[in-house]
XYZ file of C-alpha atoms in Angstrom:
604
model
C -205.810 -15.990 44.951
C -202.060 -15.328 44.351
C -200.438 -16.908 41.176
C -198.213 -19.559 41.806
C -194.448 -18.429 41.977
C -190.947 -20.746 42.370
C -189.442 -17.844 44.030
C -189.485 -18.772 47.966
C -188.904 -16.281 50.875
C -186.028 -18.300 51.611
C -184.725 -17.038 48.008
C -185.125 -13.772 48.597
C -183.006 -14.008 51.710
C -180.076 -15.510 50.899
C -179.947 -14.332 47.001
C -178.610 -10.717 48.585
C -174.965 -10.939 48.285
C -175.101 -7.173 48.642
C -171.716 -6.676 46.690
C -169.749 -3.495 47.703
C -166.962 -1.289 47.778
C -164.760 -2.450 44.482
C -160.961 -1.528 44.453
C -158.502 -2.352 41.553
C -154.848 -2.507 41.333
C -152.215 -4.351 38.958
C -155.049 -6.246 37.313
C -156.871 -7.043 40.541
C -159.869 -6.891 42.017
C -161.270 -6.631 45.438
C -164.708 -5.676 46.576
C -167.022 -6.894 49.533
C -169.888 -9.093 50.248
C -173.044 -9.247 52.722
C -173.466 -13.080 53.482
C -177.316 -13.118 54.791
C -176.547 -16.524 55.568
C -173.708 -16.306 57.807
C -175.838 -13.945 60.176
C -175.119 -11.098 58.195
C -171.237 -11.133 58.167
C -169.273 -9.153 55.205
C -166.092 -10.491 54.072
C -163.584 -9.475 51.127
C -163.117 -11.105 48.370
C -160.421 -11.101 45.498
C -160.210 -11.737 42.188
C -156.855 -12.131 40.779
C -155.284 -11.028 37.116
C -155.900 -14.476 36.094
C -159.747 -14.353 36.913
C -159.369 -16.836 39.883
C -161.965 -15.669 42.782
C -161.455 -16.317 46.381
C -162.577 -15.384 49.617
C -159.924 -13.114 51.912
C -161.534 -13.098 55.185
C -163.114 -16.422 57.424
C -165.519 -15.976 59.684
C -165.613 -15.013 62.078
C -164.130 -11.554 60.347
C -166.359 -9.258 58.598
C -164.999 -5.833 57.594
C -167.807 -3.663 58.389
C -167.547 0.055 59.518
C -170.562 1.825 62.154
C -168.910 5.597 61.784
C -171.979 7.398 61.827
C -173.793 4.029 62.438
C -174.514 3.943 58.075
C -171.134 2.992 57.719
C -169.146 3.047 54.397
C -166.008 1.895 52.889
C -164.729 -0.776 55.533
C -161.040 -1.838 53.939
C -158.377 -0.243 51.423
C -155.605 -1.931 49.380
C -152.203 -0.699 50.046
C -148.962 -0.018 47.392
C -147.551 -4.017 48.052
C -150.992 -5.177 48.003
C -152.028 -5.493 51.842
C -155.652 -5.426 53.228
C -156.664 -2.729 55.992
C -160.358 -3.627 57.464
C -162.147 -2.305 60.083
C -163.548 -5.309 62.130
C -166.946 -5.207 62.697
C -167.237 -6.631 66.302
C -164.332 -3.990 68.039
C -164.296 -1.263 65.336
C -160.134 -1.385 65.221
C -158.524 -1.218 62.265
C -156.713 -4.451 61.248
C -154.161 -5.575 58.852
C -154.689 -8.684 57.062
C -151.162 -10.646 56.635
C -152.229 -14.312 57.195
C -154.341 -13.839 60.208
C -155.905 -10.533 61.090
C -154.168 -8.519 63.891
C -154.958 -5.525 65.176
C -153.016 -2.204 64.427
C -155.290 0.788 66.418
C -156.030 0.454 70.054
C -158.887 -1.183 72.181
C -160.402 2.299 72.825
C -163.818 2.454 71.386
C -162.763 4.625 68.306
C -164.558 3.680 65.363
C -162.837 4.172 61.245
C -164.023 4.529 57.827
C -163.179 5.900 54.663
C -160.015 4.372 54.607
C -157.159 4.812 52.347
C -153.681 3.836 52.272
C -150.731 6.122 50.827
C -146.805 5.296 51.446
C -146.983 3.196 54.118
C -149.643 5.150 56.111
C -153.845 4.375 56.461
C -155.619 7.670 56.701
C -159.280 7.353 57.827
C -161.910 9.353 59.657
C -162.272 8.501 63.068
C -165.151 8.650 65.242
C -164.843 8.586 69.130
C -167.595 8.481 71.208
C -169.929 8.672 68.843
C -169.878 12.323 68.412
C -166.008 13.282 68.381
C -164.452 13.360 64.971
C -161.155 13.370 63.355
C -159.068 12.376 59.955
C -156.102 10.466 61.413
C -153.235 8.711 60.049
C -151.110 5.848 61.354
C -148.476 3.357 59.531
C -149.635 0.369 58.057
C -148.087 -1.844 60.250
C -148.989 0.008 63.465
C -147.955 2.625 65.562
C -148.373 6.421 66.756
C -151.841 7.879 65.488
C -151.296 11.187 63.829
C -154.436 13.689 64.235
C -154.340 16.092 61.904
C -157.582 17.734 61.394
C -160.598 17.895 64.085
C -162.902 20.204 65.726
C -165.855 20.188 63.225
C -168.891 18.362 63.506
C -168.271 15.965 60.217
C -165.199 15.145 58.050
C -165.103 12.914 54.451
C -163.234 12.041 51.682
C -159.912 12.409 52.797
C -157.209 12.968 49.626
C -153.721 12.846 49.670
C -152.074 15.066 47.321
C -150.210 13.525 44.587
C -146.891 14.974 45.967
C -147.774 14.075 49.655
C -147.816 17.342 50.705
C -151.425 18.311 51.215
C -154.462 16.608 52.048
C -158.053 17.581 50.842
C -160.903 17.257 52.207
C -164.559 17.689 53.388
C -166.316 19.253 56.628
C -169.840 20.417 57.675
C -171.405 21.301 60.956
C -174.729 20.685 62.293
C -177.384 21.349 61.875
C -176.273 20.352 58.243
C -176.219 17.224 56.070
C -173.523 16.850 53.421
C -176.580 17.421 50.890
C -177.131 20.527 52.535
C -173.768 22.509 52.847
C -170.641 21.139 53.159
C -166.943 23.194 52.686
C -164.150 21.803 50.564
C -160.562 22.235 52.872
C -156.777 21.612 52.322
C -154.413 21.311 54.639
C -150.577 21.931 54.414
C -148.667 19.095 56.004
C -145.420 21.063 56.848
C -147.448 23.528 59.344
C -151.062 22.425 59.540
C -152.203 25.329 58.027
C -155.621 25.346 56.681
C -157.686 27.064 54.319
C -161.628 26.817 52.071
C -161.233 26.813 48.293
C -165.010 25.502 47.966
C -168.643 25.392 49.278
C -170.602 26.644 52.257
C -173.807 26.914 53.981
C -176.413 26.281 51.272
C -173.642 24.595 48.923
C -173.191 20.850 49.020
C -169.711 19.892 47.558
C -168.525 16.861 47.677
C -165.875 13.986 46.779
C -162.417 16.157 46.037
C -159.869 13.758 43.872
C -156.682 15.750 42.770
C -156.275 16.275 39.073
C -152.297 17.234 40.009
C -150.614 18.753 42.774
C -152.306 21.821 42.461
C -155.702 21.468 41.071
C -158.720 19.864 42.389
C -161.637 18.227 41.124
C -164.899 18.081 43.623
C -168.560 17.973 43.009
C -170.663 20.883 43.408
C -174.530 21.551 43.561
C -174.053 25.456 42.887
C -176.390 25.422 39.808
C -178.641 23.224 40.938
C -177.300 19.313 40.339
C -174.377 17.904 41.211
C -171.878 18.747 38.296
C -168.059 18.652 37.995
C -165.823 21.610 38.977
C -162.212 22.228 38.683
C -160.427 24.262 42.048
C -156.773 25.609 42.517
C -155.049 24.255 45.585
C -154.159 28.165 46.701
C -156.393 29.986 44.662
C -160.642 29.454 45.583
C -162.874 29.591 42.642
C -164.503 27.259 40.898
C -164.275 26.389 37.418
C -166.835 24.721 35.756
C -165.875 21.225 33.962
C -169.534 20.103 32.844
C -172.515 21.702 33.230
C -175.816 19.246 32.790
C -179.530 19.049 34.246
C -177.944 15.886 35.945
C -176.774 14.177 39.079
C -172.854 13.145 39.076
C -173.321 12.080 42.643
C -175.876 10.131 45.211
C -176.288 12.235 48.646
C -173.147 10.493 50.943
C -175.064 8.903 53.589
C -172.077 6.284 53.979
C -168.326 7.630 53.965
C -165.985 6.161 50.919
C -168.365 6.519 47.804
C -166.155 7.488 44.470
C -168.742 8.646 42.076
C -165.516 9.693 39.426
C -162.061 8.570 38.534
C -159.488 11.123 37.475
C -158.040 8.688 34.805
C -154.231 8.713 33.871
C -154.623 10.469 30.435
C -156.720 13.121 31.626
C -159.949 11.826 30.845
C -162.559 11.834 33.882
C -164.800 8.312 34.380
C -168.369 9.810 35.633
C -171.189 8.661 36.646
C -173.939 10.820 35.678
C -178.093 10.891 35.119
C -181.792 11.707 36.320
C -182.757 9.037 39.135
C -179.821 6.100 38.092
C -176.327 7.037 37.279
C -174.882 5.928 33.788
C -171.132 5.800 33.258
C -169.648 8.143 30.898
C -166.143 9.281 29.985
C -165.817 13.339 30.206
C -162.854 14.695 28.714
C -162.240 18.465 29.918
C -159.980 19.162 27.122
C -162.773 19.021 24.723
C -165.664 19.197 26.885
C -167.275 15.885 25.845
C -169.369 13.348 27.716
C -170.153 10.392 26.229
C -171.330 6.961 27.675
C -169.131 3.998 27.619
C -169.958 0.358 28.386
C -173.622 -1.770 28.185
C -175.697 1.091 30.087
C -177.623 0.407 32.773
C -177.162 2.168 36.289
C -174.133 2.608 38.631
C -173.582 2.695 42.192
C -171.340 5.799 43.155
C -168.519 3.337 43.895
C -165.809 3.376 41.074
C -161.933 2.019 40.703
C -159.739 3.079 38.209
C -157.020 0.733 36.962
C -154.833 1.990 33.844
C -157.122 1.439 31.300
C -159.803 -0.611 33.032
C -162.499 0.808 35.107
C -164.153 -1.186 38.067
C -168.121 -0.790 39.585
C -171.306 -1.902 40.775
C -173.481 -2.215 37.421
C -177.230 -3.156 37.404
C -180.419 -3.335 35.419
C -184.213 -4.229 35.275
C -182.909 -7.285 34.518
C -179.348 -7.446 36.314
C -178.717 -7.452 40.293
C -175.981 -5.896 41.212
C -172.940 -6.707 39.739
C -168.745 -6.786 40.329
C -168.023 -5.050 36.354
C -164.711 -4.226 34.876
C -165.027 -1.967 31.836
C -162.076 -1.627 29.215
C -161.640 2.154 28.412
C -159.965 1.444 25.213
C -162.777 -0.999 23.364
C -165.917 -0.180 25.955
C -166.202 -4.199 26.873
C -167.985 -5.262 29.796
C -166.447 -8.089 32.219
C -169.714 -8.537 34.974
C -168.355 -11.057 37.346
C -170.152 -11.349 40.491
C -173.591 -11.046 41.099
C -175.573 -10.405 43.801
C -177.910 -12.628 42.985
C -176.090 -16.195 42.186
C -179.230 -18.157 41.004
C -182.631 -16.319 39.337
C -186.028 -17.815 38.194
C -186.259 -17.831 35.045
C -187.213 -14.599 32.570
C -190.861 -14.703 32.616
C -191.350 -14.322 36.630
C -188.918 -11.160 36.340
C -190.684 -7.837 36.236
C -189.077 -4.871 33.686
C -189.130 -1.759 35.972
C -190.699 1.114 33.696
C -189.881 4.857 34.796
C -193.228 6.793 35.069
C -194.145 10.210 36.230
C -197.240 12.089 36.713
C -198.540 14.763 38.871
C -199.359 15.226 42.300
C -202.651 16.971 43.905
C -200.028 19.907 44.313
C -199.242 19.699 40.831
C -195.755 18.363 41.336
C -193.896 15.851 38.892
C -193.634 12.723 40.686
C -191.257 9.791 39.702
C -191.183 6.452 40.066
C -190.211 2.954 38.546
C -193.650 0.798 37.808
C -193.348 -2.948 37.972
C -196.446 -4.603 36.630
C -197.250 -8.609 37.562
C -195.214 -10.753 35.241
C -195.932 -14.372 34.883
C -194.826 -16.946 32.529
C -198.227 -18.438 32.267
C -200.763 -16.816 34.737
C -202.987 -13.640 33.340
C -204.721 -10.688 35.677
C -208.530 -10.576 34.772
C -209.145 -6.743 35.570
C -207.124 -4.178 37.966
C -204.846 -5.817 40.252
C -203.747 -5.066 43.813
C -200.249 -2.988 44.016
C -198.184 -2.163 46.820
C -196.271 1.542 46.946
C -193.029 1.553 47.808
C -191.599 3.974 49.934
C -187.984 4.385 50.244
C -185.648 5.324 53.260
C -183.490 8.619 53.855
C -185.926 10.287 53.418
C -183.258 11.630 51.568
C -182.518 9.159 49.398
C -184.198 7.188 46.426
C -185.145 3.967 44.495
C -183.661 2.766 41.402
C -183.873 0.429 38.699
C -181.513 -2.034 40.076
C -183.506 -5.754 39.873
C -184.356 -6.857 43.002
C -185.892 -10.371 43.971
C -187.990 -8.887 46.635
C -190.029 -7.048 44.025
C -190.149 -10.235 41.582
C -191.690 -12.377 44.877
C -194.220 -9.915 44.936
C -194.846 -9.331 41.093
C -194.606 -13.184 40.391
C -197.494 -13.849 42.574
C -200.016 -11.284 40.796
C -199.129 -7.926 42.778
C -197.791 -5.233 41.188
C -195.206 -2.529 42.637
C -194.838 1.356 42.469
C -191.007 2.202 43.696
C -191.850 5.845 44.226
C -189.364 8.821 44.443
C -191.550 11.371 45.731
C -190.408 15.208 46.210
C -187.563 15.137 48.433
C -185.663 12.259 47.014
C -182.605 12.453 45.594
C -181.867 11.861 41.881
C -183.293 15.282 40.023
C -181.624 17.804 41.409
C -181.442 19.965 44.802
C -185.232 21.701 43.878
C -186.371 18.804 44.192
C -183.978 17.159 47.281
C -184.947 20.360 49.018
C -189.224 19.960 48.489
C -188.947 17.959 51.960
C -187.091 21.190 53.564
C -189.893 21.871 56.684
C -192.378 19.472 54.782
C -191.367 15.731 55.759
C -194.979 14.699 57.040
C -196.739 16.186 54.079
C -194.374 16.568 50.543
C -193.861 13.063 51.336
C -197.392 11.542 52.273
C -199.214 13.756 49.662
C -197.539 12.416 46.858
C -198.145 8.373 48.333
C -201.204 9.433 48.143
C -201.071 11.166 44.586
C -199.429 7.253 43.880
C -202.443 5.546 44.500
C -204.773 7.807 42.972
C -202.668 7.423 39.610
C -202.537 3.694 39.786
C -205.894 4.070 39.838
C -206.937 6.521 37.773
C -204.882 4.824 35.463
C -207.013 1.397 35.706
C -203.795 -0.495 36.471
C -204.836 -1.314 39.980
C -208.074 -2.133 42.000
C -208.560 1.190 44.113
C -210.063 -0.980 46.656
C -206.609 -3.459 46.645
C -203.713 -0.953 47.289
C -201.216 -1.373 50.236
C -197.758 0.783 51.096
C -195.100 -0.118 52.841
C -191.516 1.520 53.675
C -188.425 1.272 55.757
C -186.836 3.445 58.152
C -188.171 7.576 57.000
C -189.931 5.500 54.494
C -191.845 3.738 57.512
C -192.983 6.809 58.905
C -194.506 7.935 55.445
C -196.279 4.449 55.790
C -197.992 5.433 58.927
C -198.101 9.197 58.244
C -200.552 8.294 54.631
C -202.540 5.806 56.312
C -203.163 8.152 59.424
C -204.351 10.869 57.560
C -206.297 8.842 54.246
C -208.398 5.814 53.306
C -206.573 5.297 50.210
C -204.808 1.890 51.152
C -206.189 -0.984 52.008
C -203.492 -1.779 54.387
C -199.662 -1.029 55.601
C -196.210 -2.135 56.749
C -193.558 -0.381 58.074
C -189.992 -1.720 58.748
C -188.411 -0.309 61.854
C -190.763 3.445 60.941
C -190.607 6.598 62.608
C -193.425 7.685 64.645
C -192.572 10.198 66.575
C -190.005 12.938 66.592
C -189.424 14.261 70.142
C -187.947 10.790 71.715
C -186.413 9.941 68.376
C -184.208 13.750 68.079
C -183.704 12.835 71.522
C -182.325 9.161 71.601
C -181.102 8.865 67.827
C -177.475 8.810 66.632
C -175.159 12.282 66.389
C -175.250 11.987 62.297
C -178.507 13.086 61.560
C -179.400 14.032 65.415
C -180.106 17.546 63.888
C -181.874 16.196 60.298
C -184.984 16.322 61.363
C -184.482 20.478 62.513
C -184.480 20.662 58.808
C -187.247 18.098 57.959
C -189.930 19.711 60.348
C -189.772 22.780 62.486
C -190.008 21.315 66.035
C -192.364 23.677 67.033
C -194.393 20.983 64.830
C -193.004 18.027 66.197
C -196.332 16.521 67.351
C -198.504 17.972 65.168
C -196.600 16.266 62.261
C -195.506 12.697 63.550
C -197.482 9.933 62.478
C -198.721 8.604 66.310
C -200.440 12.554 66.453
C -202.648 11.014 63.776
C -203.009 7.045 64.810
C -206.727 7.724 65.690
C -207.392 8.456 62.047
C -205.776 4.905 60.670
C -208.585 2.498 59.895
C -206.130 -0.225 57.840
C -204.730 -3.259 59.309
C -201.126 -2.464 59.774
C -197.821 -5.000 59.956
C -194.651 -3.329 62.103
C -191.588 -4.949 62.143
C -188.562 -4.086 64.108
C -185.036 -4.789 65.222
C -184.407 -4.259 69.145
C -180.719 -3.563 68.080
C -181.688 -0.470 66.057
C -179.698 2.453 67.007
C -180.891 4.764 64.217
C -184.714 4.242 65.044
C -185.236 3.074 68.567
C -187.472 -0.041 68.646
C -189.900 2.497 71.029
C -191.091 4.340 67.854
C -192.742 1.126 66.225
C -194.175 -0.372 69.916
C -195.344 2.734 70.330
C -197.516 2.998 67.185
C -198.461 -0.733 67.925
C -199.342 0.038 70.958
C -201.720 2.947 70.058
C -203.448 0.885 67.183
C -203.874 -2.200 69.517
C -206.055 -0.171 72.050
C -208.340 1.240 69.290
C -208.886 -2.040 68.141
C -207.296 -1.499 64.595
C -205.868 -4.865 63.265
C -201.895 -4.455 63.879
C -199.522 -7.530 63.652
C -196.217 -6.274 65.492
C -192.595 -8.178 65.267
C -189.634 -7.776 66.577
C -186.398 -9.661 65.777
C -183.620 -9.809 68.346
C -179.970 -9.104 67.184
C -181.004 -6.869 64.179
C -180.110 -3.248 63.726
C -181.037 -1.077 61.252
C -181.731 -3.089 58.203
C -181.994 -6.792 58.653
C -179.279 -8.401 57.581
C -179.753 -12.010 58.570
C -181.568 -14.613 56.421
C -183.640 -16.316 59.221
C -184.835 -12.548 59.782
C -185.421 -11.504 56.609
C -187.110 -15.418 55.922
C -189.543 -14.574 58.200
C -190.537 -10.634 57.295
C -190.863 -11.578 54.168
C -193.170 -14.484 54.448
C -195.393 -12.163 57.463
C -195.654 -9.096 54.555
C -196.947 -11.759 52.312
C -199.394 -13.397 54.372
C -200.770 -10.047 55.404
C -200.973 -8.917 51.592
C -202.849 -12.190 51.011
C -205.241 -11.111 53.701
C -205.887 -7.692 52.512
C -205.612 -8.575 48.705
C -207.935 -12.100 48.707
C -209.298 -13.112 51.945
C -210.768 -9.685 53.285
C -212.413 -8.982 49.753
C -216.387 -9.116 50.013
């Protein structure tokens, strides 16, 4: 049977904060919070010079952008100190000056990636879900400026220090940002327009202006995401740093600042294989050294003088609200996204392994064995693979109470990155480029062979489980082998045609580059739903835009009239990601009773 474990479902659910999206300014701090408990609302909060925390925004406000339905940065502090949000419930953009009001109109246009400069907001606007623009407007109100549209995709809008020009970044489909992206400035005075960086098969991203005519951007060209220096008038880059590292994560949401461009020409970086570390790179001398307790960073920095600002976590951390002091490297971690933990001994140390596939591919991922004050495994225990979302994306080491309910109660996790995450470089990124269906699901596979191989888990006791991309892996492995016991998939793809056909315009054309369509149906998990033998769980929001709820009743459907065990759920109100506690209560507590089935009670 399970061991017993203080950490409820109910814990789980309401511990995730989800802090976000720091700014810093004059000694103060600003960054966002997911309340699961207020039905998924985000609101702003504020930490003054003094250290004093309170809350900006009552419900029922919550700043929360849908521009290409993932969202991003939702607010931005102006010069005097004044809050721009986008509202979640109309999309407008509002100013916050005692009670929130408006300053965009009523028409459906959606804004992110906001960022005020001399009295004007600048943001990327989406209209109709498929028109986009970078647009400007004064603070206060008034006449929206367009001033760049006609592409397919536009981020990371940048103001010149003078004013004069604005930088920024464009791609087309049928490509992501990870895949190639351009780097453009525009003159103010005529709207002229010109490329100093990127292209087709080069992904650069984030420009920040090292002076009026120089900028700094992110480029893949050699094979990771380093730093590069470009002039304003004069395309070329220049290389800044050149490591086997990643100084970025792939921008599915709009607003990430993985680097500061500091005051005395120092650059604040976040660099590293799978997590990012912070560092301090100093072009002058071409030096990179780390700075502050370790750990890894979310691609969301603020620079303030001679403090920095970020999302810091570790094996043993949750996300947390961190100023660092440049000048003595001290750490100030403020706000947690988890207020109250169990104590030390039900917390699980994630341990980065690798091994190799049947292919004969490395393979990553972070191991979390059972952890128990007291209890002791006699023998191989059962595990559960994680698989993550994107499928461009990854899993790191951040500590997350999900995984301690799970290793608390005798069942170990494998977090896997398997070829096509993100994290070690665009070789690796691009091993899902015409493969998603098989990169993927061999190396789940290859994950349960080595954890048991290894003797670390009972062959016989092995589940997997994923959201979203990671959903359809789920489905895909246990379609096409008997290597798991059981799975669950959270709002999973499982089947391409309707999905390329009802999906959102972001990523509309991803899956071109994931699978030839000519293989659509050969490749898509309910093409091989005859060959799953496991009990399966499905969960699913009907509000999902990204992943229609048809794709998981679909599957369910399949599985029910073979007569393979399948538990399906579906939670009204949700989207893509649950985000309320009642709903993430109660898919918690189904995932464990169907591990308990699989794990104890179906054992002979």
């Amino acid at each position: 049977m399970p061991w017993p474990s203080p950490i409820a479902t109910t814990d789980v659910a309401s511990a995730g904060l989800r802090v976000g999206w720091p700014s810093a300014r004059d000694g103060q701090v600003w960054w966002t919070e997911d309340r699961p408990e207020e039905g998924g609302r985000t609101t702003i909060m504020h930490r003054a010079a003094g250290g004093a925390v309170r809350e900006l925004l009552p419900v029922p406000w919550s700043a929360r952008t849908r521009v290409h339905e993932y969202g991003g940065r939702p607010y931005t502090v102006t010069e005097d100190l004044l809050i721009l949000f986008t509202h979640d419930a109309d999309q407008r953009v509002h100013l916050l000056d005692g009670t929130p009001r408006p300053i965009t109109p009523d028409d459906g246009a959606r804004y992110a990636d906001l960022h005020a400069r001399g009295g004007r907001v600048w943001a990327v606007r989406e209209s109709g879900g498929s028109s986009r623009s970078i647009v400007s407007l004064p603070v206060t109100g008034g006449a929206i400026t367009e001033w760049v549209s006609g592409d397919g995709f536009y981020a990371a809008p940048a103001l010149s220090p003078d004013g004069t020009h604005l930088a920024y970044v464009t791609w087309d489909h049928p490509r992501m940002p990870w895949n190639g992206t351009e780097l453009r400035v525009l003159r103010l005075s005529d709207r002229a327009t010109w490329t100093v960086a990127g292209g087709a098969e080069e992904s650069v991203l984030f420009p920040q202006w090292r002076d009026d005519d120089h900028l700094y951007l992110l480029s893949d060209v050699s094979g990771w995401w380093n730093l590069y220096l470009t002039g304003r008038d004069s395309p070329g880059l220049v290389e800044v740093h050149r490591a086997a590292e990643e100084f970025a994560w792939p921008p599915w949401k709009l607003g990430w600042r993985p680097y500061e461009v500091l005051g005395d020409g120092r650059v604040a970086v976040l660099h590293g294989t799978g997590d990012l570390r912070l560092g301090i790179l100093d072009p002058a001398l071409g030096t990179l050294g780390d700075v502050g307790p370790g750990g890894g960073w979310d691609p969301a920095l603020a620079a303030d003088g001679s403090t920095l600002v970020g999302l810091r976590y570790d094996g043993t951390t949750p996300k947390t609200v961190t100023r660092i002091d440049l000048r003595s490297g001290a750490a100030d971690g403020f706000r947690p996204g988890v207020l109250s933990l169990p104590g030390p001994g039900y917390l699980p140390t994630p341990r980065p392994v690798a091994f190799e596939g049947g292919s004969g591919r490395r393979i990553h991922a972070y191991l979390y064995a059972p952890t128990h004050p007291v209890a002791r495994a006699a023998g191989p225990v059962p595990y559960v693979v994680f698989v993550h979302g994107g499928p461009t994306g990854h899993a790191t080491c951040e500590l997350d109470l999900e995984k301690a309910f799970f290793t608390s109660r005798g069942i170990g996790v494998l977090d896997l990155n398997y070829g096509g995450s993100s994290g070690y470089g665009r070789a690796y990124r691009d091993l899902l480029k015409g493969d998603w269906g098989v990169v993927d699901v061999e190396d789940t596979v290859a994950a349960a062979g080595w954890l048991s191989a290894t003797g670390m888990a009972d062959p016989a006791r092995i589940a997997v489980r994923g959201g979203s991309a990671g959903g359809w892996t789920v489905m895909a492995a246990c379609g096409t082998s008997d290597v798991f016991a059981g799975g669950v998939s959270y709002y999973g793809v499982s089947s391409l045609a309707p999905l390329a056909a009802s999906t959102h315009d972001f990523e509309s054309r991803y899956l071109e580059w994931l699978v030839d369509p000519a293989l659509f149906t050969a490749r898509e998990p309910l093409s091989h739903v005859d060959g799953v033998s496991c009990p399966m769980l499905l969960l699913q929001g009907l509000d999902d835009p990204v992943v229609p709820p048809e794709q998981s009743a679909a599957f369910a459907d399949a599985l029910t009239e073979r007569g393979v065990p399948c538990t399906y759920l579906v939670f009204d109100g949700e989207s893509h990601g649950f985000r309320r506690a009642e709903t993430r209560t109660a898919a918690l507590a189904a995932e464990l009773a169907f591990y308990q089935q699989l794990f104890w009670q179906r054992r002979p």
